[in-house]
């Protein structure tokens, strides 16, 4: 049995996308954020993305309207009480995620699943504050959620088998290709992606080739849709630097250590796409 009513906590970059795919797949969605302007902004983005889907002929006008009708917005956590699953997509702060789940524990029935969209925190760590950590699982979506098909499901040691099975069924029902990964630093995606990115930066530092040619090597030689340096620019050098430091420490592996060039670029404000300059010039 999958889920029919989904609570999404946080209507930002990831939260609005998760609400979008669930509603389009026929599920009732309750989208929650701290204030009305933010939750309304999330709903506006969903509407705009669904409109684009209609323009491109990927979504019918009737499906768009039905999806939007299935989404309720709220600024009251208690409105999530009827959900079968809640997915949190709030900022990457352990205490914030723990606090929300702790509060929800008192509101939702014991069989409801608590999923976290964390991209780097320990799922077991988030679950550790609950009376029943077994209901917690990682549901790591990718940006933009309505386009990217991967769902990385992360199980910690205590995640119950039925929680995993229901989450896998749900992932398939909302059109995602699921992989199941142990709760280990970097999961599968960040660990491989960041490792490649750090090595590519070291190659620029060593003068092996230009950023453009290193990216071309992976795009044309290995069929990567985007090269590791362009991707680092898109994610943000500061964001990747923090993840690299974390993975180097947790995995005790110097391959993740951010190269000096990366640190220098971050100090100079060359953060990639968001600042206009990184390994490429943007905008
Ligand atoms: N952005 C990405 O590409 C990406 C990809 C995968 C996973 N993630 C993870 O998803 C999570 C959310 O990231 P994002 O990029 O969507 O962040 P974001 O900043 O775009 O959105 C976060 C939202 O959470 C809301 N929020 C803050 N405190 C809250 C609270 N107490 N209760 C409810 N809502 C609250 C904010 O108002 C905001 O709307 C993070 O854990 C991040 O690591 C992000």
PDB file of C-alpha atoms and ligand atoms in Angstrom:
ATOM      1  CA  UNK A   1       0.000   0.000   0.000  1.00  0.00           C
ATOM      2  CA  UNK A   2       1.390   3.398  -0.988  1.00  0.00           C
ATOM      3  CA  UNK A   3       0.225   6.813   0.246  1.00  0.00           C
ATOM      4  CA  UNK A   4      -2.769   8.870  -0.839  1.00  0.00           C
ATOM      5  CA  UNK A   5      -2.326  12.055   1.209  1.00  0.00           C
ATOM      6  CA  UNK A   6       1.088  13.686   1.264  1.00  0.00           C
ATOM      7  CA  UNK A   7       2.220  16.514   3.518  1.00  0.00           C
ATOM      8  CA  UNK A   8       5.088  18.637   2.197  1.00  0.00           C
ATOM      9  CA  UNK A   9       6.929  20.809   4.693  1.00  0.00           C
ATOM     10  CA  UNK A  10       8.681  23.806   3.132  1.00  0.00           C
ATOM     11  CA  UNK A  11       7.460  25.275  -0.173  1.00  0.00           C
ATOM     12  CA  UNK A  12      10.903  26.324  -1.469  1.00  0.00           C
ATOM     13  CA  UNK A  13      12.978  24.967  -4.362  1.00  0.00           C
ATOM     14  CA  UNK A  14      12.421  21.316  -3.493  1.00  0.00           C
ATOM     15  CA  UNK A  15       9.136  21.416  -1.589  1.00  0.00           C
ATOM     16  CA  UNK A  16       7.070  22.974  -4.366  1.00  0.00           C
ATOM     17  CA  UNK A  17       8.487  20.444  -6.837  1.00  0.00           C
ATOM     18  CA  UNK A  18       7.617  17.507  -4.584  1.00  0.00           C
ATOM     19  CA  UNK A  19       4.074  18.846  -4.127  1.00  0.00           C
ATOM     20  CA  UNK A  20       3.792  19.262  -7.926  1.00  0.00           C
ATOM     21  CA  UNK A  21       4.731  15.655  -8.807  1.00  0.00           C
ATOM     22  CA  UNK A  22       2.550  14.162  -6.067  1.00  0.00           C
ATOM     23  CA  UNK A  23      -0.529  16.189  -7.059  1.00  0.00           C
ATOM     24  CA  UNK A  24      -0.042  15.432 -10.748  1.00  0.00           C
ATOM     25  CA  UNK A  25       0.141  11.720  -9.863  1.00  0.00           C
ATOM     26  CA  UNK A  26      -3.293  11.934  -8.238  1.00  0.00           C
ATOM     27  CA  UNK A  27      -2.380  12.356  -4.585  1.00  0.00           C
ATOM     28  CA  UNK A  28      -3.916  14.847  -2.205  1.00  0.00           C
ATOM     29  CA  UNK A  29      -1.226  17.289  -1.053  1.00  0.00           C
ATOM     30  CA  UNK A  30      -1.011  19.592   1.935  1.00  0.00           C
ATOM     31  CA  UNK A  31       1.775  22.132   1.400  1.00  0.00           C
ATOM     32  CA  UNK A  32       3.030  23.847   4.536  1.00  0.00           C
ATOM     33  CA  UNK A  33       5.467  26.719   5.112  1.00  0.00           C
ATOM     34  CA  UNK A  34       6.098  29.207   7.892  1.00  0.00           C
ATOM     35  CA  UNK A  35       4.091  32.065   6.407  1.00  0.00           C
ATOM     36  CA  UNK A  36       1.465  32.673   3.739  1.00  0.00           C
ATOM     37  CA  UNK A  37       3.678  34.614   1.275  1.00  0.00           C
ATOM     38  CA  UNK A  38       6.124  31.697   1.096  1.00  0.00           C
ATOM     39  CA  UNK A  39       3.532  28.981   0.719  1.00  0.00           C
ATOM     40  CA  UNK A  40       1.684  31.061  -1.883  1.00  0.00           C
ATOM     41  CA  UNK A  41       4.948  31.632  -3.765  1.00  0.00           C
ATOM     42  CA  UNK A  42       5.421  27.841  -3.832  1.00  0.00           C
ATOM     43  CA  UNK A  43       1.924  27.361  -5.245  1.00  0.00           C
ATOM     44  CA  UNK A  44       2.573  30.041  -7.886  1.00  0.00           C
ATOM     45  CA  UNK A  45       5.708  28.186  -9.023  1.00  0.00           C
ATOM     46  CA  UNK A  46       3.742  24.935  -9.275  1.00  0.00           C
ATOM     47  CA  UNK A  47       1.071  26.686 -11.346  1.00  0.00           C
ATOM     48  CA  UNK A  48       3.678  28.233 -13.630  1.00  0.00           C
ATOM     49  CA  UNK A  49       5.498  24.900 -14.133  1.00  0.00           C
ATOM     50  CA  UNK A  50       2.228  23.100 -14.860  1.00  0.00           C
ATOM     51  CA  UNK A  51       1.316  25.858 -17.343  1.00  0.00           C
ATOM     52  CA  UNK A  52       4.654  25.315 -19.079  1.00  0.00           C
ATOM     53  CA  UNK A  53       3.867  21.585 -19.174  1.00  0.00           C
ATOM     54  CA  UNK A  54       0.560  22.376 -20.887  1.00  0.00           C
ATOM     55  CA  UNK A  55       2.279  24.705 -23.405  1.00  0.00           C
ATOM     56  CA  UNK A  56       4.732  21.943 -24.287  1.00  0.00           C
ATOM     57  CA  UNK A  57       1.947  19.390 -24.624  1.00  0.00           C
ATOM     58  CA  UNK A  58       3.269  17.253 -21.756  1.00  0.00           C
ATOM     59  CA  UNK A  59       0.337  17.919 -19.409  1.00  0.00           C
ATOM     60  CA  UNK A  60      -3.302  18.243 -20.462  1.00  0.00           C
ATOM     61  CA  UNK A  61      -5.212  21.321 -19.244  1.00  0.00           C
ATOM     62  CA  UNK A  62      -7.602  18.983 -17.382  1.00  0.00           C
ATOM     63  CA  UNK A  63      -4.717  17.230 -15.573  1.00  0.00           C
ATOM     64  CA  UNK A  64      -3.189  20.590 -14.638  1.00  0.00           C
ATOM     65  CA  UNK A  65      -6.479  21.819 -13.192  1.00  0.00           C
ATOM     66  CA  UNK A  66      -7.063  18.544 -11.337  1.00  0.00           C
ATOM     67  CA  UNK A  67      -3.523  18.617  -9.900  1.00  0.00           C
ATOM     68  CA  UNK A  68      -3.928  22.187  -8.669  1.00  0.00           C
ATOM     69  CA  UNK A  69      -7.293  21.303  -7.116  1.00  0.00           C
ATOM     70  CA  UNK A  70      -5.592  18.540  -5.101  1.00  0.00           C
ATOM     71  CA  UNK A  71      -3.133  20.929  -3.410  1.00  0.00           C
ATOM     72  CA  UNK A  72      -4.118  22.603  -0.173  1.00  0.00           C
ATOM     73  CA  UNK A  73      -1.828  25.204   1.394  1.00  0.00           C
ATOM     74  CA  UNK A  74      -1.419  25.931   5.090  1.00  0.00           C
ATOM     75  CA  UNK A  75       0.719  27.649   7.705  1.00  0.00           C
ATOM     76  CA  UNK A  76      -0.552  25.367  10.489  1.00  0.00           C
ATOM     77  CA  UNK A  77       1.357  22.159  11.163  1.00  0.00           C
ATOM     78  CA  UNK A  78      -1.789  20.588  12.617  1.00  0.00           C
ATOM     79  CA  UNK A  79      -3.300  20.526   9.099  1.00  0.00           C
ATOM     80  CA  UNK A  80      -0.839  17.723   8.265  1.00  0.00           C
ATOM     81  CA  UNK A  81      -2.517  15.423  10.798  1.00  0.00           C
ATOM     82  CA  UNK A  82      -4.388  13.423   8.126  1.00  0.00           C
ATOM     83  CA  UNK A  83      -1.332  12.657   5.963  1.00  0.00           C
ATOM     84  CA  UNK A  84      -0.018   9.129   5.245  1.00  0.00           C
ATOM     85  CA  UNK A  85       3.452  10.536   4.626  1.00  0.00           C
ATOM     86  CA  UNK A  86       5.135  13.848   5.324  1.00  0.00           C
ATOM     87  CA  UNK A  87       8.191  14.913   3.335  1.00  0.00           C
ATOM     88  CA  UNK A  88      10.258  17.666   4.866  1.00  0.00           C
ATOM     89  CA  UNK A  89      12.143  20.031   2.546  1.00  0.00           C
ATOM     90  CA  UNK A  90      13.212  22.734   5.005  1.00  0.00           C
ATOM     91  CA  UNK A  91      16.780  24.152   5.151  1.00  0.00           C
ATOM     92  CA  UNK A  92      19.644  21.765   5.811  1.00  0.00           C
ATOM     93  CA  UNK A  93      19.754  22.213   9.603  1.00  0.00           C
ATOM     94  CA  UNK A  94      19.653  19.147  11.819  1.00  0.00           C
ATOM     95  CA  UNK A  95      17.872  20.747  14.784  1.00  0.00           C
ATOM     96  CA  UNK A  96      15.192  22.261  12.511  1.00  0.00           C
ATOM     97  CA  UNK A  97      14.373  18.936  10.870  1.00  0.00           C
ATOM     98  CA  UNK A  98      14.437  17.102  14.211  1.00  0.00           C
ATOM     99  CA  UNK A  99      12.177  19.683  15.828  1.00  0.00           C
ATOM    100  CA  UNK A 100       9.568  19.443  13.059  1.00  0.00           C
ATOM    101  CA  UNK A 101       9.460  15.645  13.137  1.00  0.00           C
ATOM    102  CA  UNK A 102       9.233  15.691  16.929  1.00  0.00           C
ATOM    103  CA  UNK A 103       6.243  18.004  16.731  1.00  0.00           C
ATOM    104  CA  UNK A 104       4.617  15.909  13.999  1.00  0.00           C
ATOM    105  CA  UNK A 105       5.044  12.767  16.082  1.00  0.00           C
ATOM    106  CA  UNK A 106       2.349  14.066  18.374  1.00  0.00           C
ATOM    107  CA  UNK A 107       0.020  14.901  15.473  1.00  0.00           C
ATOM    108  CA  UNK A 108       0.163  11.986  13.027  1.00  0.00           C
ATOM    109  CA  UNK A 109      -0.915   8.360  13.522  1.00  0.00           C
ATOM    110  CA  UNK A 110       1.882   5.825  14.211  1.00  0.00           C
ATOM    111  CA  UNK A 111       1.704   4.299  10.709  1.00  0.00           C
ATOM    112  CA  UNK A 112       2.396   7.631   8.965  1.00  0.00           C
ATOM    113  CA  UNK A 113       5.857   7.808   7.399  1.00  0.00           C
ATOM    114  CA  UNK A 114       8.289  10.675   7.974  1.00  0.00           C
ATOM    115  CA  UNK A 115      10.528  11.296   4.953  1.00  0.00           C
ATOM    116  CA  UNK A 116      13.423  13.726   4.815  1.00  0.00           C
ATOM    117  CA  UNK A 117      14.762  15.312   1.635  1.00  0.00           C
ATOM    118  CA  UNK A 118      18.137  16.004   3.276  1.00  0.00           C
ATOM    119  CA  UNK A 119      21.019  15.934   0.820  1.00  0.00           C
ATOM    120  CA  UNK A 120      23.774  15.372   3.371  1.00  0.00           C
ATOM    121  CA  UNK A 121      22.597  14.968   6.962  1.00  0.00           C
ATOM    122  CA  UNK A 122      22.438  11.557   8.634  1.00  0.00           C
ATOM    123  CA  UNK A 123      18.894  10.190   8.368  1.00  0.00           C
ATOM    124  CA  UNK A 124      19.480   8.214  11.589  1.00  0.00           C
ATOM    125  CA  UNK A 125      20.557  11.461  13.257  1.00  0.00           C
ATOM    126  CA  UNK A 126      17.312  13.163  12.250  1.00  0.00           C
ATOM    127  CA  UNK A 127      15.312  10.115  13.410  1.00  0.00           C
ATOM    128  CA  UNK A 128      17.158   9.803  16.713  1.00  0.00           C
ATOM    129  CA  UNK A 129      14.920  12.276  18.569  1.00  0.00           C
ATOM    130  CA  UNK A 130      11.726  10.314  17.887  1.00  0.00           C
ATOM    131  CA  UNK A 131      10.066   7.676  20.043  1.00  0.00           C
ATOM    132  CA  UNK A 132       9.756   5.579  16.855  1.00  0.00           C
ATOM    133  CA  UNK A 133      12.802   6.248  14.614  1.00  0.00           C
ATOM    134  CA  UNK A 134      11.738   3.279  12.440  1.00  0.00           C
ATOM    135  CA  UNK A 135       9.147   5.430  10.622  1.00  0.00           C
ATOM    136  CA  UNK A 136      11.852   7.757   9.241  1.00  0.00           C
ATOM    137  CA  UNK A 137      13.355   7.354   5.768  1.00  0.00           C
ATOM    138  CA  UNK A 138      15.311   9.527   3.345  1.00  0.00           C
ATOM    139  CA  UNK A 139      13.520  10.605   0.151  1.00  0.00           C
ATOM    140  CA  UNK A 140      16.201  12.529  -1.717  1.00  0.00           C
ATOM    141  CA  UNK A 141      14.731  14.247  -4.779  1.00  0.00           C
ATOM    142  CA  UNK A 142      16.648  16.174  -7.426  1.00  0.00           C
ATOM    143  CA  UNK A 143      16.196  19.683  -8.722  1.00  0.00           C
ATOM    144  CA  UNK A 144      13.995  20.459 -10.637  1.00  0.00           C
ATOM    145  CA  UNK A 145      11.824  17.747  -9.096  1.00  0.00           C
ATOM    146  CA  UNK A 146       9.206  17.718 -11.857  1.00  0.00           C
ATOM    147  CA  UNK A 147      11.906  17.037 -14.464  1.00  0.00           C
ATOM    148  CA  UNK A 148      14.502  14.850 -12.734  1.00  0.00           C
ATOM    149  CA  UNK A 149      13.432  11.216 -12.539  1.00  0.00           C
ATOM    150  CA  UNK A 150      15.746   9.973  -9.779  1.00  0.00           C
ATOM    151  CA  UNK A 151      14.551   9.377  -6.225  1.00  0.00           C
ATOM    152  CA  UNK A 152      17.314   8.243  -3.875  1.00  0.00           C
ATOM    153  CA  UNK A 153      15.660   6.403  -0.999  1.00  0.00           C
ATOM    154  CA  UNK A 154      17.895   6.329   2.059  1.00  0.00           C
ATOM    155  CA  UNK A 155      17.391   3.737   4.780  1.00  0.00           C
ATOM    156  CA  UNK A 156      18.995   4.001   8.173  1.00  0.00           C
ATOM    157  CA  UNK A 157      19.598   0.923  10.294  1.00  0.00           C
ATOM    158  CA  UNK A 158      16.298   1.234  12.103  1.00  0.00           C
ATOM    159  CA  UNK A 159      14.033   2.055   9.106  1.00  0.00           C
ATOM    160  CA  UNK A 160      11.226  -0.515   9.126  1.00  0.00           C
ATOM    161  CA  UNK A 161      10.796  -2.826   6.120  1.00  0.00           C
ATOM    162  CA  UNK A 162       7.178  -1.763   5.590  1.00  0.00           C
ATOM    163  CA  UNK A 163       8.232   1.900   5.578  1.00  0.00           C
ATOM    164  CA  UNK A 164      10.768   1.157   2.825  1.00  0.00           C
ATOM    165  CA  UNK A 165       8.287  -0.918   0.793  1.00  0.00           C
ATOM    166  CA  UNK A 166       5.591   1.772   0.968  1.00  0.00           C
ATOM    167  CA  UNK A 167       8.060   4.521   0.084  1.00  0.00           C
ATOM    168  CA  UNK A 168       9.332   2.541  -2.913  1.00  0.00           C
ATOM    169  CA  UNK A 169       5.741   1.988  -4.104  1.00  0.00           C
ATOM    170  CA  UNK A 170       5.042   5.695  -3.643  1.00  0.00           C
ATOM    171  CA  UNK A 171       8.184   6.663  -5.590  1.00  0.00           C
ATOM    172  CA  UNK A 172       7.043   4.520  -8.513  1.00  0.00           C
ATOM    173  CA  UNK A 173       3.494   5.921  -8.271  1.00  0.00           C
ATOM    174  CA  UNK A 174       4.775   9.501  -8.631  1.00  0.00           C
ATOM    175  CA  UNK A 175       6.825   8.535 -11.678  1.00  0.00           C
ATOM    176  CA  UNK A 176      10.282   8.325 -10.141  1.00  0.00           C
ATOM    177  CA  UNK A 177      13.031   5.762 -10.707  1.00  0.00           C
ATOM    178  CA  UNK A 178      14.040   4.737  -7.197  1.00  0.00           C
ATOM    179  CA  UNK A 179      17.394   3.589  -5.936  1.00  0.00           C
ATOM    180  CA  UNK A 180      17.822   2.377  -2.364  1.00  0.00           C
ATOM    181  CA  UNK A 181      20.938   3.412  -0.497  1.00  0.00           C
ATOM    182  CA  UNK A 182      22.241   2.991   3.053  1.00  0.00           C
ATOM    183  CA  UNK A 183      22.432   6.009   5.321  1.00  0.00           C
ATOM    184  CA  UNK A 184      26.131   6.643   4.716  1.00  0.00           C
ATOM    185  CA  UNK A 185      27.734  10.095   4.247  1.00  0.00           C
ATOM    186  CA  UNK A 186      27.023  11.418   0.743  1.00  0.00           C
ATOM    187  CA  UNK A 187      24.595   8.547   0.010  1.00  0.00           C
ATOM    188  CA  UNK A 188      25.285   7.423  -3.606  1.00  0.00           C
ATOM    189  CA  UNK A 189      24.717  10.627  -5.548  1.00  0.00           C
ATOM    190  CA  UNK A 190      26.622  13.279  -3.586  1.00  0.00           C
ATOM    191  CA  UNK A 191      29.532  10.944  -2.911  1.00  0.00           C
ATOM    192  CA  UNK A 192      30.153  10.182  -6.583  1.00  0.00           C
ATOM    193  CA  UNK A 193      29.261  13.624  -7.906  1.00  0.00           C
ATOM    194  CA  UNK A 194      31.361  15.595  -5.430  1.00  0.00           C
ATOM    195  CA  UNK A 195      34.354  13.266  -5.838  1.00  0.00           C
ATOM    196  CA  UNK A 196      34.328  13.834  -9.596  1.00  0.00           C
ATOM    197  CA  UNK A 197      33.892  17.582  -9.144  1.00  0.00           C
ATOM    198  CA  UNK A 198      36.848  17.897  -6.740  1.00  0.00           C
ATOM    199  CA  UNK A 199      39.124  15.913  -9.071  1.00  0.00           C
ATOM    200  CA  UNK A 200      38.093  18.065 -12.036  1.00  0.00           C
ATOM    201  CA  UNK A 201      38.999  21.228 -10.050  1.00  0.00           C
ATOM    202  CA  UNK A 202      42.382  19.705  -9.140  1.00  0.00           C
ATOM    203  CA  UNK A 203      42.950  19.109 -12.875  1.00  0.00           C
ATOM    204  CA  UNK A 204      42.257  22.787 -13.645  1.00  0.00           C
ATOM    205  CA  UNK A 205      44.638  23.703 -10.813  1.00  0.00           C
ATOM    206  CA  UNK A 206      47.349  21.461 -12.274  1.00  0.00           C
ATOM    207  CA  UNK A 207      46.853  22.943 -15.761  1.00  0.00           C
ATOM    208  CA  UNK A 208      45.881  19.576 -17.251  1.00  0.00           C
ATOM    209  CA  UNK A 209      43.253  21.203 -19.491  1.00  0.00           C
ATOM    210  CA  UNK A 210      40.785  24.099 -19.537  1.00  0.00           C
ATOM    211  CA  UNK A 211      37.488  23.839 -17.656  1.00  0.00           C
ATOM    212  CA  UNK A 212      35.673  23.649 -21.008  1.00  0.00           C
ATOM    213  CA  UNK A 213      37.822  20.755 -22.228  1.00  0.00           C
ATOM    214  CA  UNK A 214      37.596  18.823 -18.948  1.00  0.00           C
ATOM    215  CA  UNK A 215      33.800  19.124 -19.126  1.00  0.00           C
ATOM    216  CA  UNK A 216      33.841  18.092 -22.790  1.00  0.00           C
ATOM    217  CA  UNK A 217      35.852  15.002 -21.846  1.00  0.00           C
ATOM    218  CA  UNK A 218      33.037  13.776 -19.604  1.00  0.00           C
ATOM    219  CA  UNK A 219      30.163  14.954 -21.814  1.00  0.00           C
ATOM    220  CA  UNK A 220      31.453  13.519 -25.072  1.00  0.00           C
ATOM    221  CA  UNK A 221      33.635  10.712 -23.736  1.00  0.00           C
ATOM    222  CA  UNK A 222      31.318   9.354 -21.042  1.00  0.00           C
ATOM    223  CA  UNK A 223      27.934  10.743 -22.072  1.00  0.00           C
ATOM    224  CA  UNK A 224      27.476  12.838 -18.936  1.00  0.00           C
ATOM    225  CA  UNK A 225      24.691  15.338 -19.653  1.00  0.00           C
ATOM    226  CA  UNK A 226      26.736  18.121 -18.040  1.00  0.00           C
ATOM    227  CA  UNK A 227      30.430  18.312 -17.144  1.00  0.00           C
ATOM    228  CA  UNK A 228      31.627  18.323 -13.488  1.00  0.00           C
ATOM    229  CA  UNK A 229      32.852  21.935 -13.535  1.00  0.00           C
ATOM    230  CA  UNK A 230      29.700  23.369 -15.106  1.00  0.00           C
ATOM    231  CA  UNK A 231      27.717  21.342 -12.562  1.00  0.00           C
ATOM    232  CA  UNK A 232      29.843  22.728  -9.711  1.00  0.00           C
ATOM    233  CA  UNK A 233      29.014  26.224 -11.002  1.00  0.00           C
ATOM    234  CA  UNK A 234      25.299  25.355 -11.106  1.00  0.00           C
ATOM    235  CA  UNK A 235      25.227  23.937  -7.570  1.00  0.00           C
ATOM    236  CA  UNK A 236      27.402  26.733  -6.152  1.00  0.00           C
ATOM    237  CA  UNK A 237      31.094  26.483  -5.231  1.00  0.00           C
ATOM    238  CA  UNK A 238      30.370  27.427  -1.615  1.00  0.00           C
ATOM    239  CA  UNK A 239      27.719  24.698  -1.283  1.00  0.00           C
ATOM    240  CA  UNK A 240      30.000  22.056  -2.810  1.00  0.00           C
ATOM    241  CA  UNK A 241      32.961  23.198  -0.693  1.00  0.00           C
ATOM    242  CA  UNK A 242      30.954  22.600   2.489  1.00  0.00           C
ATOM    243  CA  UNK A 243      29.847  19.150   1.286  1.00  0.00           C
ATOM    244  CA  UNK A 244      33.439  18.289   0.283  1.00  0.00           C
ATOM    245  CA  UNK A 245      34.759  19.226   3.724  1.00  0.00           C
ATOM    246  CA  UNK A 246      32.014  17.182   5.365  1.00  0.00           C
ATOM    247  CA  UNK A 247      32.640  14.097   3.209  1.00  0.00           C
ATOM    248  CA  UNK A 248      36.456  14.303   3.592  1.00  0.00           C
ATOM    249  CA  UNK A 249      35.966  14.344   7.358  1.00  0.00           C
ATOM    250  CA  UNK A 250      33.239  11.701   7.596  1.00  0.00           C
ATOM    251  CA  UNK A 251      34.684   9.271   5.034  1.00  0.00           C
ATOM    252  CA  UNK A 252      38.301  10.006   6.034  1.00  0.00           C
ATOM    253  CA  UNK A 253      39.086  10.250   2.319  1.00  0.00           C
ATOM    254  CA  UNK A 254      41.323  13.089   1.014  1.00  0.00           C
ATOM    255  CA  UNK A 255      39.739  12.751  -2.466  1.00  0.00           C
ATOM    256  CA  UNK A 256      36.882  14.909  -1.157  1.00  0.00           C
ATOM    257  CA  UNK A 257      39.160  17.624   0.250  1.00  0.00           C
ATOM    258  CA  UNK A 258      38.345  20.933  -1.536  1.00  0.00           C
ATOM    259  CA  UNK A 259      41.363  22.017  -3.648  1.00  0.00           C
ATOM    260  CA  UNK A 260      43.115  25.346  -2.875  1.00  0.00           C
ATOM    261  CA  UNK A 261      41.748  26.815  -6.133  1.00  0.00           C
ATOM    262  CA  UNK A 262      38.201  26.184  -4.979  1.00  0.00           C
ATOM    263  CA  UNK A 263      38.801  27.840  -1.599  1.00  0.00           C
ATOM    264  CA  UNK A 264      40.376  30.834  -3.318  1.00  0.00           C
ATOM    265  CA  UNK A 265      37.459  31.207  -5.734  1.00  0.00           C
ATOM    266  CA  UNK A 266      34.944  31.061  -2.878  1.00  0.00           C
ATOM    267  CA  UNK A 267      36.922  33.701  -0.963  1.00  0.00           C
ATOM    268  CA  UNK A 268      36.833  35.915  -4.067  1.00  0.00           C
ATOM    269  CA  UNK A 269      33.053  35.477  -4.337  1.00  0.00           C
ATOM    270  CA  UNK A 270      33.283  33.375  -7.513  1.00  0.00           C
ATOM    271  CA  UNK A 271      30.473  31.061  -6.489  1.00  0.00           C
ATOM    272  CA  UNK A 272      29.323  29.981  -9.952  1.00  0.00           C
ATOM    273  CA  UNK A 273      25.973  30.659 -11.628  1.00  0.00           C
ATOM    274  CA  UNK A 274      24.443  32.536  -8.684  1.00  0.00           C
ATOM    275  CA  UNK A 275      27.289  35.090  -8.529  1.00  0.00           C
ATOM    276  CA  UNK A 276      27.756  35.336 -12.299  1.00  0.00           C
ATOM    277  CA  UNK A 277      31.300  33.875 -12.298  1.00  0.00           C
ATOM    278  CA  UNK A 278      32.756  30.489 -11.488  1.00  0.00           C
ATOM    279  CA  UNK A 279      34.571  28.215 -13.889  1.00  0.00           C
ATOM    280  CA  UNK A 280      32.309  29.859 -16.484  1.00  0.00           C
ATOM    281  CA  UNK A 281      30.779  33.309 -16.923  1.00  0.00           C
ATOM    282  CA  UNK A 282      27.004  33.307 -16.406  1.00  0.00           C
ATOM    283  CA  UNK A 283      24.162  35.596 -17.333  1.00  0.00           C
TER     284      UNK A 283
HETATM  285  N1  LIG B   1      18.106  22.717  -3.817  1.00  0.00           N
HETATM  286  C1  LIG B   1      18.527  21.540  -4.211  1.00  0.00           C
HETATM  287  O1  LIG B   1      19.024  21.365  -5.351  1.00  0.00           O
HETATM  288  C2  LIG B   1      18.359  20.332  -3.311  1.00  0.00           C
HETATM  289  C3  LIG B   1      18.457  19.041  -3.874  1.00  0.00           C
HETATM  290  C4  LIG B   1      18.227  17.928  -3.055  1.00  0.00           C
HETATM  291  C5  LIG B   1      17.962  18.112  -1.704  1.00  0.00           C
HETATM  292  N2  LIG B   1      17.906  19.377  -1.176  1.00  0.00           N
HETATM  293  C6  LIG B   1      17.590  19.504   0.244  1.00  0.00           C
HETATM  294  O2  LIG B   1      16.226  19.903   0.358  1.00  0.00           O
HETATM  295  C7  LIG B   1      16.037  20.685   1.525  1.00  0.00           C
HETATM  296  C8  LIG B   1      15.397  22.008   1.148  1.00  0.00           C
HETATM  297  O3  LIG B   1      16.225  22.666   0.229  1.00  0.00           O
HETATM  298  P1  LIG B   1      15.677  23.797  -0.755  1.00  0.00           P
HETATM  299  O4  LIG B   1      16.760  24.043  -1.749  1.00  0.00           O
HETATM  300  O5  LIG B   1      14.304  23.482  -1.189  1.00  0.00           O
HETATM  301  O6  LIG B   1      15.612  25.047   0.271  1.00  0.00           O
HETATM  302  P2  LIG B   1      14.796  26.425   0.099  1.00  0.00           P
HETATM  303  O7  LIG B   1      15.526  27.409   0.928  1.00  0.00           O
HETATM  304  O8  LIG B   1      14.540  26.725  -1.337  1.00  0.00           O
HETATM  305  O9  LIG B   1      13.375  26.093   0.772  1.00  0.00           O
HETATM  306  C9  LIG B   1      13.229  25.842   2.135  1.00  0.00           C
HETATM  307  C10 LIG B   1      11.833  26.237   2.537  1.00  0.00           C
HETATM  308  O10 LIG B   1      11.641  25.829   3.894  1.00  0.00           O
HETATM  309  C11 LIG B   1      10.924  26.838   4.546  1.00  0.00           C
HETATM  310  N3  LIG B   1      11.110  26.726   5.985  1.00  0.00           N
HETATM  311  C12 LIG B   1      12.108  27.202   6.768  1.00  0.00           C
HETATM  312  N4  LIG B   1      11.877  26.881   8.050  1.00  0.00           N
HETATM  313  C13 LIG B   1      10.711  26.190   8.082  1.00  0.00           C
HETATM  314  C14 LIG B   1       9.940  25.606   9.104  1.00  0.00           C
HETATM  315  N5  LIG B   1      10.322  25.656  10.368  1.00  0.00           N
HETATM  316  N6  LIG B   1       8.795  24.987   8.765  1.00  0.00           N
HETATM  317  C15 LIG B   1       8.398  24.930   7.465  1.00  0.00           C
HETATM  318  N7  LIG B   1       9.086  25.462   6.454  1.00  0.00           N
HETATM  319  C16 LIG B   1      10.231  26.091   6.758  1.00  0.00           C
HETATM  320  C17 LIG B   1      11.435  28.142   3.953  1.00  0.00           C
HETATM  321  O11 LIG B   1      10.515  29.205   4.173  1.00  0.00           O
HETATM  322  C18 LIG B   1      11.575  27.754   2.485  1.00  0.00           C
HETATM  323  O12 LIG B   1      10.393  28.013   1.766  1.00  0.00           O
HETATM  324  C19 LIG B   1      17.404  20.798   2.188  1.00  0.00           C
HETATM  325  O13 LIG B   1      17.530  19.797   3.146  1.00  0.00           O
HETATM  326  C20 LIG B   1      18.362  20.546   1.025  1.00  0.00           C
HETATM  327  O14 LIG B   1      19.605  20.026   1.454  1.00  0.00           O
HETATM  328  C21 LIG B   1      18.086  20.491  -1.949  1.00  0.00           C
END
